C-alpha cells in the first residue's frame, strides 16, 4: 500500500481503483462526448447505402483483415478554385475515419490540381476562405490518417469532440448530422436527402 492506502502493483507502480481499465472507458474519461466504434460503423454504412440510391459517390472501404477500426468512407469531387493563381479546377478526396483516442469521427482530405500536384495546407485554407488567425492550425491541420497511416489534412478531432459535446444528442445518424455541420467549412456539401437519416 502507498501513503494513501492504494495497492502497489510491483516495482513501485500505483494502482488506483479509479483508473479506467478499457479503451472505451478511456475514451469516455478523456472526452465528454464520444461515439463508439459500432455506432460509427453503423452510421457510415447507412450513409453509404443512401449514397448509392442518390448516386452521390460515397465509397465504403474495409481494409486489412476486417478488424475493427479499419472501415472508412471516401468521396472525391471536383471544385472550382478562384482563389488559386491559375483558377483551374481542383480535386478533393474526403475521408471519414474513426479516431480511437478521441472516440469521434474525423474528416481527412487531400486535394490536388488537374496536373496531379498536391495543394498545400495554406492553399486549402485560402480555398476554404479561412481567415488568418491563431485557430487555423488547430482547426485544419496535417495528421496521419487513422487507417492508412499517411499524412492527410484533417479537421482536428478535438474540435469534433467539442462539437459532438454540444450537438447531435438526439440524432439517429450522428455522422450525417456532424458532416452537415462541418462539411461546408471544407466545401463538402451533403444532399438534403441525407437528412432523412437524422
JSON list of C-alpha atoms in Angstrom, two decimals:
[
{"chain": "A", "resi": 1, "resn": "UNK", "atom": "CA", "xyz": [0.00, 0.00, 0.00]},
{"chain": "A", "resi": 2, "resn": "UNK", "atom": "CA", "xyz": [1.14, 3.56, -0.70]},
{"chain": "A", "resi": 3, "resn": "UNK", "atom": "CA", "xyz": [0.72, 6.54, 1.67]},
{"chain": "A", "resi": 4, "resn": "UNK", "atom": "CA", "xyz": [-2.90, 6.95, 0.54]},
{"chain": "A", "resi": 5, "resn": "UNK", "atom": "CA", "xyz": [-3.84, 3.29, 1.07]},
{"chain": "A", "resi": 6, "resn": "UNK", "atom": "CA", "xyz": [-3.77, 2.35, -2.64]},
{"chain": "A", "resi": 7, "resn": "UNK", "atom": "CA", "xyz": [-2.28, -1.03, -3.59]},
{"chain": "A", "resi": 8, "resn": "UNK", "atom": "CA", "xyz": [1.10, -1.12, -5.30]},
{"chain": "A", "resi": 9, "resn": "UNK", "atom": "CA", "xyz": [1.41, -3.23, -8.46]},
{"chain": "A", "resi": 10, "resn": "UNK", "atom": "CA", "xyz": [5.02, -4.27, -8.50]},
{"chain": "A", "resi": 11, "resn": "UNK", "atom": "CA", "xyz": [8.14, -2.12, -8.81]},
{"chain": "A", "resi": 12, "resn": "UNK", "atom": "CA", "xyz": [6.52, 0.86, -7.12]},
{"chain": "A", "resi": 13, "resn": "UNK", "atom": "CA", "xyz": [3.62, 1.21, -9.59]},
{"chain": "A", "resi": 14, "resn": "UNK", "atom": "CA", "xyz": [0.49, 2.63, -8.00]},
{"chain": "A", "resi": 15, "resn": "UNK", "atom": "CA", "xyz": [-2.80, 1.04, -8.98]},
{"chain": "A", "resi": 16, "resn": "UNK", "atom": "CA", "xyz": [-5.70, 3.43, -8.49]},
{"chain": "A", "resi": 17, "resn": "UNK", "atom": "CA", "xyz": [-9.16, 1.93, -8.36]},
{"chain": "A", "resi": 18, "resn": "UNK", "atom": "CA", "xyz": [-10.49, 4.98, -10.25]},
{"chain": "A", "resi": 19, "resn": "UNK", "atom": "CA", "xyz": [-8.19, 4.43, -13.25]},
{"chain": "A", "resi": 20, "resn": "UNK", "atom": "CA", "xyz": [-10.09, 3.37, -16.35]},
{"chain": "A", "resi": 21, "resn": "UNK", "atom": "CA", "xyz": [-9.47, -0.18, -17.42]},
{"chain": "A", "resi": 22, "resn": "UNK", "atom": "CA", "xyz": [-10.73, -0.46, -21.00]},
{"chain": "A", "resi": 23, "resn": "UNK", "atom": "CA", "xyz": [-10.12, 1.59, -24.14]},
{"chain": "A", "resi": 24, "resn": "UNK", "atom": "CA", "xyz": [-13.81, 2.51, -24.28]},
{"chain": "A", "resi": 25, "resn": "UNK", "atom": "CA", "xyz": [-13.72, 3.83, -20.73]},
{"chain": "A", "resi": 26, "resn": "UNK", "atom": "CA", "xyz": [-10.50, 5.66, -21.51]},
{"chain": "A", "resi": 27, "resn": "UNK", "atom": "CA", "xyz": [-12.26, 7.47, -24.34]},
{"chain": "A", "resi": 28, "resn": "UNK", "atom": "CA", "xyz": [-15.21, 8.44, -22.19]},
{"chain": "A", "resi": 29, "resn": "UNK", "atom": "CA", "xyz": [-12.93, 9.70, -19.43]},
{"chain": "A", "resi": 30, "resn": "UNK", "atom": "CA", "xyz": [-10.94, 11.96, -21.77]},
{"chain": "A", "resi": 31, "resn": "UNK", "atom": "CA", "xyz": [-13.79, 13.49, -23.78]},
{"chain": "A", "resi": 32, "resn": "UNK", "atom": "CA", "xyz": [-17.20, 14.49, -22.57]},
{"chain": "A", "resi": 33, "resn": "UNK", "atom": "CA", "xyz": [-18.94, 13.16, -25.65]},
{"chain": "A", "resi": 34, "resn": "UNK", "atom": "CA", "xyz": [-17.84, 10.28, -27.82]},
{"chain": "A", "resi": 35, "resn": "UNK", "atom": "CA", "xyz": [-19.34, 7.71, -30.10]},
{"chain": "A", "resi": 36, "resn": "UNK", "atom": "CA", "xyz": [-18.49, 4.04, -30.09]},
{"chain": "A", "resi": 37, "resn": "UNK", "atom": "CA", "xyz": [-16.82, 2.27, -33.00]},
{"chain": "A", "resi": 38, "resn": "UNK", "atom": "CA", "xyz": [-20.03, 0.28, -33.51]},
{"chain": "A", "resi": 39, "resn": "UNK", "atom": "CA", "xyz": [-22.12, 3.45, -33.78]},
{"chain": "A", "resi": 40, "resn": "UNK", "atom": "CA", "xyz": [-19.60, 5.00, -36.18]},
{"chain": "A", "resi": 41, "resn": "UNK", "atom": "CA", "xyz": [-19.59, 1.93, -38.42]},
{"chain": "A", "resi": 42, "resn": "UNK", "atom": "CA", "xyz": [-23.39, 1.62, -38.42]},
{"chain": "A", "resi": 43, "resn": "UNK", "atom": "CA", "xyz": [-23.76, 5.30, -39.34]},
{"chain": "A", "resi": 44, "resn": "UNK", "atom": "CA", "xyz": [-21.26, 5.25, -42.21]},
{"chain": "A", "resi": 45, "resn": "UNK", "atom": "CA", "xyz": [-22.82, 2.08, -43.64]},
{"chain": "A", "resi": 46, "resn": "UNK", "atom": "CA", "xyz": [-26.23, 3.84, -43.60]},
{"chain": "A", "resi": 47, "resn": "UNK", "atom": "CA", "xyz": [-24.73, 6.94, -45.24]},
{"chain": "A", "resi": 48, "resn": "UNK", "atom": "CA", "xyz": [-23.05, 4.88, -47.97]},
{"chain": "A", "resi": 49, "resn": "UNK", "atom": "CA", "xyz": [-26.23, 2.90, -48.62]},
{"chain": "A", "resi": 50, "resn": "UNK", "atom": "CA", "xyz": [-28.26, 6.07, -49.15]},
{"chain": "A", "resi": 51, "resn": "UNK", "atom": "CA", "xyz": [-25.39, 7.46, -51.24]},
{"chain": "A", "resi": 52, "resn": "UNK", "atom": "CA", "xyz": [-25.81, 4.52, -53.62]},
{"chain": "A", "resi": 53, "resn": "UNK", "atom": "CA", "xyz": [-29.51, 5.36, -54.02]},
{"chain": "A", "resi": 54, "resn": "UNK", "atom": "CA", "xyz": [-28.66, 9.03, -54.66]},
{"chain": "A", "resi": 55, "resn": "UNK", "atom": "CA", "xyz": [-25.65, 8.33, -56.94]},
{"chain": "A", "resi": 56, "resn": "UNK", "atom": "CA", "xyz": [-23.62, 10.55, -54.62]},
{"chain": "A", "resi": 57, "resn": "UNK", "atom": "CA", "xyz": [-20.31, 8.64, -54.87]},
{"chain": "A", "resi": 58, "resn": "UNK", "atom": "CA", "xyz": [-19.51, 7.87, -51.22]},
{"chain": "A", "resi": 59, "resn": "UNK", "atom": "CA", "xyz": [-17.41, 4.68, -51.13]},
{"chain": "A", "resi": 60, "resn": "UNK", "atom": "CA", "xyz": [-17.12, 2.38, -48.11]},
{"chain": "A", "resi": 61, "resn": "UNK", "atom": "CA", "xyz": [-13.64, 0.92, -47.56]},
{"chain": "A", "resi": 62, "resn": "UNK", "atom": "CA", "xyz": [-12.74, -2.02, -45.35]},
{"chain": "A", "resi": 63, "resn": "UNK", "atom": "CA", "xyz": [-9.03, -2.61, -45.19]},
{"chain": "A", "resi": 64, "resn": "UNK", "atom": "CA", "xyz": [-6.89, -5.40, -43.82]},
{"chain": "A", "resi": 65, "resn": "UNK", "atom": "CA", "xyz": [-8.47, -8.47, -42.31]},
{"chain": "A", "resi": 66, "resn": "UNK", "atom": "CA", "xyz": [-11.77, -6.77, -41.43]},
{"chain": "A", "resi": 67, "resn": "UNK", "atom": "CA", "xyz": [-10.70, -5.86, -37.90]},
{"chain": "A", "resi": 68, "resn": "UNK", "atom": "CA", "xyz": [-12.38, -3.06, -36.01]},
{"chain": "A", "resi": 69, "resn": "UNK", "atom": "CA", "xyz": [-11.34, 0.49, -36.80]},
{"chain": "A", "resi": 70, "resn": "UNK", "atom": "CA", "xyz": [-10.43, -0.23, -40.44]},
{"chain": "A", "resi": 71, "resn": "UNK", "atom": "CA", "xyz": [-13.68, 0.82, -42.11]},
{"chain": "A", "resi": 72, "resn": "UNK", "atom": "CA", "xyz": [-13.96, 4.35, -43.52]},
{"chain": "A", "resi": 73, "resn": "UNK", "atom": "CA", "xyz": [-15.76, 6.38, -46.19]},
{"chain": "A", "resi": 74, "resn": "UNK", "atom": "CA", "xyz": [-14.34, 8.35, -49.09]},
{"chain": "A", "resi": 75, "resn": "UNK", "atom": "CA", "xyz": [-15.76, 10.77, -51.60]},
{"chain": "A", "resi": 76, "resn": "UNK", "atom": "CA", "xyz": [-13.97, 12.52, -54.46]},
{"chain": "A", "resi": 77, "resn": "UNK", "atom": "CA", "xyz": [-15.22, 15.72, -56.02]},
{"chain": "A", "resi": 78, "resn": "UNK", "atom": "CA", "xyz": [-14.03, 18.44, -58.35]},
{"chain": "A", "resi": 79, "resn": "UNK", "atom": "CA", "xyz": [-14.28, 22.05, -57.24]},
{"chain": "A", "resi": 80, "resn": "UNK", "atom": "CA", "xyz": [-13.62, 25.37, -58.89]},
{"chain": "A", "resi": 81, "resn": "UNK", "atom": "CA", "xyz": [-10.79, 27.34, -57.36]},
{"chain": "A", "resi": 82, "resn": "UNK", "atom": "CA", "xyz": [-10.95, 31.05, -57.99]},
{"chain": "A", "resi": 83, "resn": "UNK", "atom": "CA", "xyz": [-8.53, 31.62, -55.10]},
{"chain": "A", "resi": 84, "resn": "UNK", "atom": "CA", "xyz": [-5.56, 29.91, -56.70]},
{"chain": "A", "resi": 85, "resn": "UNK", "atom": "CA", "xyz": [-3.31, 31.51, -59.28]},
{"chain": "A", "resi": 86, "resn": "UNK", "atom": "CA", "xyz": [-4.37, 29.65, -62.41]},
{"chain": "A", "resi": 87, "resn": "UNK", "atom": "CA", "xyz": [-8.02, 29.13, -61.30]},
{"chain": "A", "resi": 88, "resn": "UNK", "atom": "CA", "xyz": [-8.04, 25.59, -62.68]},
{"chain": "A", "resi": 89, "resn": "UNK", "atom": "CA", "xyz": [-10.31, 23.02, -61.06]},
{"chain": "A", "resi": 90, "resn": "UNK", "atom": "CA", "xyz": [-9.06, 21.20, -58.00]},
{"chain": "A", "resi": 91, "resn": "UNK", "atom": "CA", "xyz": [-9.97, 17.74, -56.82]},
{"chain": "A", "resi": 92, "resn": "UNK", "atom": "CA", "xyz": [-10.60, 16.85, -53.20]},
{"chain": "A", "resi": 93, "resn": "UNK", "atom": "CA", "xyz": [-10.87, 13.41, -51.72]},
{"chain": "A", "resi": 94, "resn": "UNK", "atom": "CA", "xyz": [-12.64, 13.40, -48.36]},
{"chain": "A", "resi": 95, "resn": "UNK", "atom": "CA", "xyz": [-12.22, 10.56, -45.86]},
{"chain": "A", "resi": 96, "resn": "UNK", "atom": "CA", "xyz": [-14.48, 9.99, -42.85]},
{"chain": "A", "resi": 97, "resn": "UNK", "atom": "CA", "xyz": [-12.47, 7.93, -40.36]},
{"chain": "A", "resi": 98, "resn": "UNK", "atom": "CA", "xyz": [-12.85, 6.93, -36.72]},
{"chain": "A", "resi": 99, "resn": "UNK", "atom": "CA", "xyz": [-10.36, 8.34, -34.20]},
{"chain": "A", "resi": 100, "resn": "UNK", "atom": "CA", "xyz": [-9.80, 5.87, -31.37]},
{"chain": "A", "resi": 101, "resn": "UNK", "atom": "CA", "xyz": [-8.19, 8.34, -28.94]},
{"chain": "A", "resi": 102, "resn": "UNK", "atom": "CA", "xyz": [-10.97, 10.91, -29.39]},
{"chain": "A", "resi": 103, "resn": "UNK", "atom": "CA", "xyz": [-13.83, 8.44, -29.80]},
{"chain": "A", "resi": 104, "resn": "UNK", "atom": "CA", "xyz": [-15.06, 10.64, -32.63]},
{"chain": "A", "resi": 105, "resn": "UNK", "atom": "CA", "xyz": [-15.23, 10.79, -36.41]},
{"chain": "A", "resi": 106, "resn": "UNK", "atom": "CA", "xyz": [-12.58, 12.78, -38.20]},
{"chain": "A", "resi": 107, "resn": "UNK", "atom": "CA", "xyz": [-12.70, 14.33, -41.63]},
{"chain": "A", "resi": 108, "resn": "UNK", "atom": "CA", "xyz": [-9.45, 13.94, -43.58]},
{"chain": "A", "resi": 109, "resn": "UNK", "atom": "CA", "xyz": [-8.78, 15.25, -47.06]},
{"chain": "A", "resi": 110, "resn": "UNK", "atom": "CA", "xyz": [-6.21, 15.58, -49.77]},
{"chain": "A", "resi": 111, "resn": "UNK", "atom": "CA", "xyz": [-6.52, 17.98, -52.64]},
{"chain": "A", "resi": 112, "resn": "UNK", "atom": "CA", "xyz": [-4.70, 18.22, -55.93]},
{"chain": "A", "resi": 113, "resn": "UNK", "atom": "CA", "xyz": [-4.64, 20.20, -59.15]},
{"chain": "A", "resi": 114, "resn": "UNK", "atom": "CA", "xyz": [-5.51, 18.70, -62.53]},
{"chain": "A", "resi": 115, "resn": "UNK", "atom": "CA", "xyz": [-1.76, 18.16, -63.13]},
{"chain": "A", "resi": 116, "resn": "UNK", "atom": "CA", "xyz": [-1.59, 15.92, -60.03]},
{"chain": "A", "resi": 117, "resn": "UNK", "atom": "CA", "xyz": [0.35, 18.23, -57.69]},
{"chain": "A", "resi": 118, "resn": "UNK", "atom": "CA", "xyz": [-1.00, 18.42, -54.16]},
{"chain": "A", "resi": 119, "resn": "UNK", "atom": "CA", "xyz": [-2.29, 21.66, -52.73]},
{"chain": "A", "resi": 120, "resn": "UNK", "atom": "CA", "xyz": [-0.55, 22.88, -49.60]},
{"chain": "A", "resi": 121, "resn": "UNK", "atom": "CA", "xyz": [-2.40, 23.44, -46.36]},
{"chain": "A", "resi": 122, "resn": "UNK", "atom": "CA", "xyz": [-2.08, 27.19, -46.92]},
{"chain": "A", "resi": 123, "resn": "UNK", "atom": "CA", "xyz": [-3.64, 26.89, -50.39]},
{"chain": "A", "resi": 124, "resn": "UNK", "atom": "CA", "xyz": [-6.52, 24.89, -48.94]},
{"chain": "A", "resi": 125, "resn": "UNK", "atom": "CA", "xyz": [-7.06, 27.46, -46.18]},
{"chain": "A", "resi": 126, "resn": "UNK", "atom": "CA", "xyz": [-7.30, 30.08, -48.91]},
{"chain": "A", "resi": 127, "resn": "UNK", "atom": "CA", "xyz": [-9.62, 27.89, -51.00]},
{"chain": "A", "resi": 128, "resn": "UNK", "atom": "CA", "xyz": [-11.85, 27.29, -47.96]},
{"chain": "A", "resi": 129, "resn": "UNK", "atom": "CA", "xyz": [-11.85, 31.04, -47.19]},
{"chain": "A", "resi": 130, "resn": "UNK", "atom": "CA", "xyz": [-10.31, 30.60, -43.74]},
{"chain": "A", "resi": 131, "resn": "UNK", "atom": "CA", "xyz": [-9.44, 33.92, -42.17]},
{"chain": "A", "resi": 132, "resn": "UNK", "atom": "CA", "xyz": [-5.92, 34.17, -40.89]},
{"chain": "A", "resi": 133, "resn": "UNK", "atom": "CA", "xyz": [-5.88, 33.67, -37.13]},
{"chain": "A", "resi": 134, "resn": "UNK", "atom": "CA", "xyz": [-4.38, 31.50, -34.43]},
{"chain": "A", "resi": 135, "resn": "UNK", "atom": "CA", "xyz": [-7.16, 28.88, -34.74]},
{"chain": "A", "resi": 136, "resn": "UNK", "atom": "CA", "xyz": [-6.23, 27.93, -38.30]},
{"chain": "A", "resi": 137, "resn": "UNK", "atom": "CA", "xyz": [-3.63, 25.35, -37.25]},
{"chain": "A", "resi": 138, "resn": "UNK", "atom": "CA", "xyz": [-5.85, 23.83, -34.57]},
{"chain": "A", "resi": 139, "resn": "UNK", "atom": "CA", "xyz": [-8.80, 23.52, -36.96]},
{"chain": "A", "resi": 140, "resn": "UNK", "atom": "CA", "xyz": [-7.31, 22.24, -40.23]},
{"chain": "A", "resi": 141, "resn": "UNK", "atom": "CA", "xyz": [-4.01, 20.52, -39.63]},
{"chain": "A", "resi": 142, "resn": "UNK", "atom": "CA", "xyz": [-1.87, 17.75, -41.08]},
{"chain": "A", "resi": 143, "resn": "UNK", "atom": "CA", "xyz": [-2.15, 14.38, -39.32]},
{"chain": "A", "resi": 144, "resn": "UNK", "atom": "CA", "xyz": [-1.67, 10.75, -40.20]},
{"chain": "A", "resi": 145, "resn": "UNK", "atom": "CA", "xyz": [-4.82, 9.06, -41.48]},
{"chain": "A", "resi": 146, "resn": "UNK", "atom": "CA", "xyz": [-6.10, 6.75, -38.72]},
{"chain": "A", "resi": 147, "resn": "UNK", "atom": "CA", "xyz": [-6.29, 3.72, -41.06]},
{"chain": "A", "resi": 148, "resn": "UNK", "atom": "CA", "xyz": [-3.91, 4.40, -43.96]},
{"chain": "A", "resi": 149, "resn": "UNK", "atom": "CA", "xyz": [-1.17, 5.92, -41.77]},
{"chain": "A", "resi": 150, "resn": "UNK", "atom": "CA", "xyz": [-0.30, 8.56, -44.40]},
{"chain": "A", "resi": 151, "resn": "UNK", "atom": "CA", "xyz": [-0.37, 12.35, -43.95]},
{"chain": "A", "resi": 152, "resn": "UNK", "atom": "CA", "xyz": [-3.73, 13.95, -44.69]},
{"chain": "A", "resi": 153, "resn": "UNK", "atom": "CA", "xyz": [-5.12, 17.38, -43.99]},
{"chain": "A", "resi": 154, "resn": "UNK", "atom": "CA", "xyz": [-7.59, 16.87, -41.18]},
{"chain": "A", "resi": 155, "resn": "UNK", "atom": "CA", "xyz": [-10.25, 18.79, -39.34]},
{"chain": "A", "resi": 156, "resn": "UNK", "atom": "CA", "xyz": [-8.73, 18.38, -35.90]},
{"chain": "A", "resi": 157, "resn": "UNK", "atom": "CA", "xyz": [-10.56, 15.69, -33.87]},
{"chain": "A", "resi": 158, "resn": "UNK", "atom": "CA", "xyz": [-10.57, 17.71, -30.64]},
{"chain": "A", "resi": 159, "resn": "UNK", "atom": "CA", "xyz": [-12.84, 20.19, -32.41]},
{"chain": "A", "resi": 160, "resn": "UNK", "atom": "CA", "xyz": [-15.08, 17.30, -33.44]},
{"chain": "A", "resi": 161, "resn": "UNK", "atom": "CA", "xyz": [-15.28, 16.03, -29.87]},
{"chain": "A", "resi": 162, "resn": "UNK", "atom": "CA", "xyz": [-16.19, 19.57, -28.75]},
{"chain": "A", "resi": 163, "resn": "UNK", "atom": "CA", "xyz": [-18.87, 19.78, -31.43]},
{"chain": "A", "resi": 164, "resn": "UNK", "atom": "CA", "xyz": [-20.33, 16.40, -30.50]},
{"chain": "A", "resi": 165, "resn": "UNK", "atom": "CA", "xyz": [-20.46, 17.50, -26.90]},
{"chain": "A", "resi": 166, "resn": "UNK", "atom": "CA", "xyz": [-22.78, 20.41, -27.78]},
{"chain": "A", "resi": 167, "resn": "UNK", "atom": "CA", "xyz": [-24.86, 19.00, -30.60]},
{"chain": "A", "resi": 168, "resn": "UNK", "atom": "CA", "xyz": [-26.46, 15.92, -32.07]},
{"chain": "A", "resi": 169, "resn": "UNK", "atom": "CA", "xyz": [-27.52, 14.16, -28.87]},
{"chain": "A", "resi": 170, "resn": "UNK", "atom": "CA", "xyz": [-30.85, 13.18, -30.45]},
{"chain": "A", "resi": 171, "resn": "UNK", "atom": "CA", "xyz": [-29.58, 12.37, -33.95]},
{"chain": "A", "resi": 172, "resn": "UNK", "atom": "CA", "xyz": [-30.34, 8.93, -35.38]},
{"chain": "A", "resi": 173, "resn": "UNK", "atom": "CA", "xyz": [-27.20, 9.21, -37.54]},
{"chain": "A", "resi": 174, "resn": "UNK", "atom": "CA", "xyz": [-24.60, 11.33, -35.81]},
{"chain": "A", "resi": 175, "resn": "UNK", "atom": "CA", "xyz": [-22.18, 11.09, -38.78]},
{"chain": "A", "resi": 176, "resn": "UNK", "atom": "CA", "xyz": [-24.69, 12.70, -41.17]},
{"chain": "A", "resi": 177, "resn": "UNK", "atom": "CA", "xyz": [-25.52, 15.38, -38.58]},
{"chain": "A", "resi": 178, "resn": "UNK", "atom": "CA", "xyz": [-21.83, 16.07, -37.98]},
{"chain": "A", "resi": 179, "resn": "UNK", "atom": "CA", "xyz": [-20.98, 16.17, -41.71]},
{"chain": "A", "resi": 180, "resn": "UNK", "atom": "CA", "xyz": [-23.86, 18.55, -42.37]},
{"chain": "A", "resi": 181, "resn": "UNK", "atom": "CA", "xyz": [-22.31, 20.91, -39.78]},
{"chain": "A", "resi": 182, "resn": "UNK", "atom": "CA", "xyz": [-18.60, 20.63, -40.66]},
{"chain": "A", "resi": 183, "resn": "UNK", "atom": "CA", "xyz": [-18.77, 19.78, -44.36]},
{"chain": "A", "resi": 184, "resn": "UNK", "atom": "CA", "xyz": [-19.48, 23.30, -45.59]},
{"chain": "A", "resi": 185, "resn": "UNK", "atom": "CA", "xyz": [-16.31, 24.54, -43.83]},
{"chain": "A", "resi": 186, "resn": "UNK", "atom": "CA", "xyz": [-14.28, 22.45, -46.29]},
{"chain": "A", "resi": 187, "resn": "UNK", "atom": "CA", "xyz": [-16.68, 22.76, -49.25]},
{"chain": "A", "resi": 188, "resn": "UNK", "atom": "CA", "xyz": [-18.26, 19.35, -48.70]},
{"chain": "A", "resi": 189, "resn": "UNK", "atom": "CA", "xyz": [-21.99, 19.73, -49.07]},
{"chain": "A", "resi": 190, "resn": "UNK", "atom": "CA", "xyz": [-24.46, 16.95, -48.34]},
{"chain": "A", "resi": 191, "resn": "UNK", "atom": "CA", "xyz": [-27.54, 16.36, -50.42]},
{"chain": "A", "resi": 192, "resn": "UNK", "atom": "CA", "xyz": [-30.65, 17.36, -48.45]},
{"chain": "A", "resi": 193, "resn": "UNK", "atom": "CA", "xyz": [-31.91, 13.77, -48.79]},
{"chain": "A", "resi": 194, "resn": "UNK", "atom": "CA", "xyz": [-29.35, 12.61, -46.21]},
{"chain": "A", "resi": 195, "resn": "UNK", "atom": "CA", "xyz": [-31.36, 14.42, -43.55]},
{"chain": "A", "resi": 196, "resn": "UNK", "atom": "CA", "xyz": [-33.88, 11.58, -43.53]},
{"chain": "A", "resi": 197, "resn": "UNK", "atom": "CA", "xyz": [-31.18, 9.54, -41.75]},
{"chain": "A", "resi": 198, "resn": "UNK", "atom": "CA", "xyz": [-31.06, 12.01, -38.88]}
]
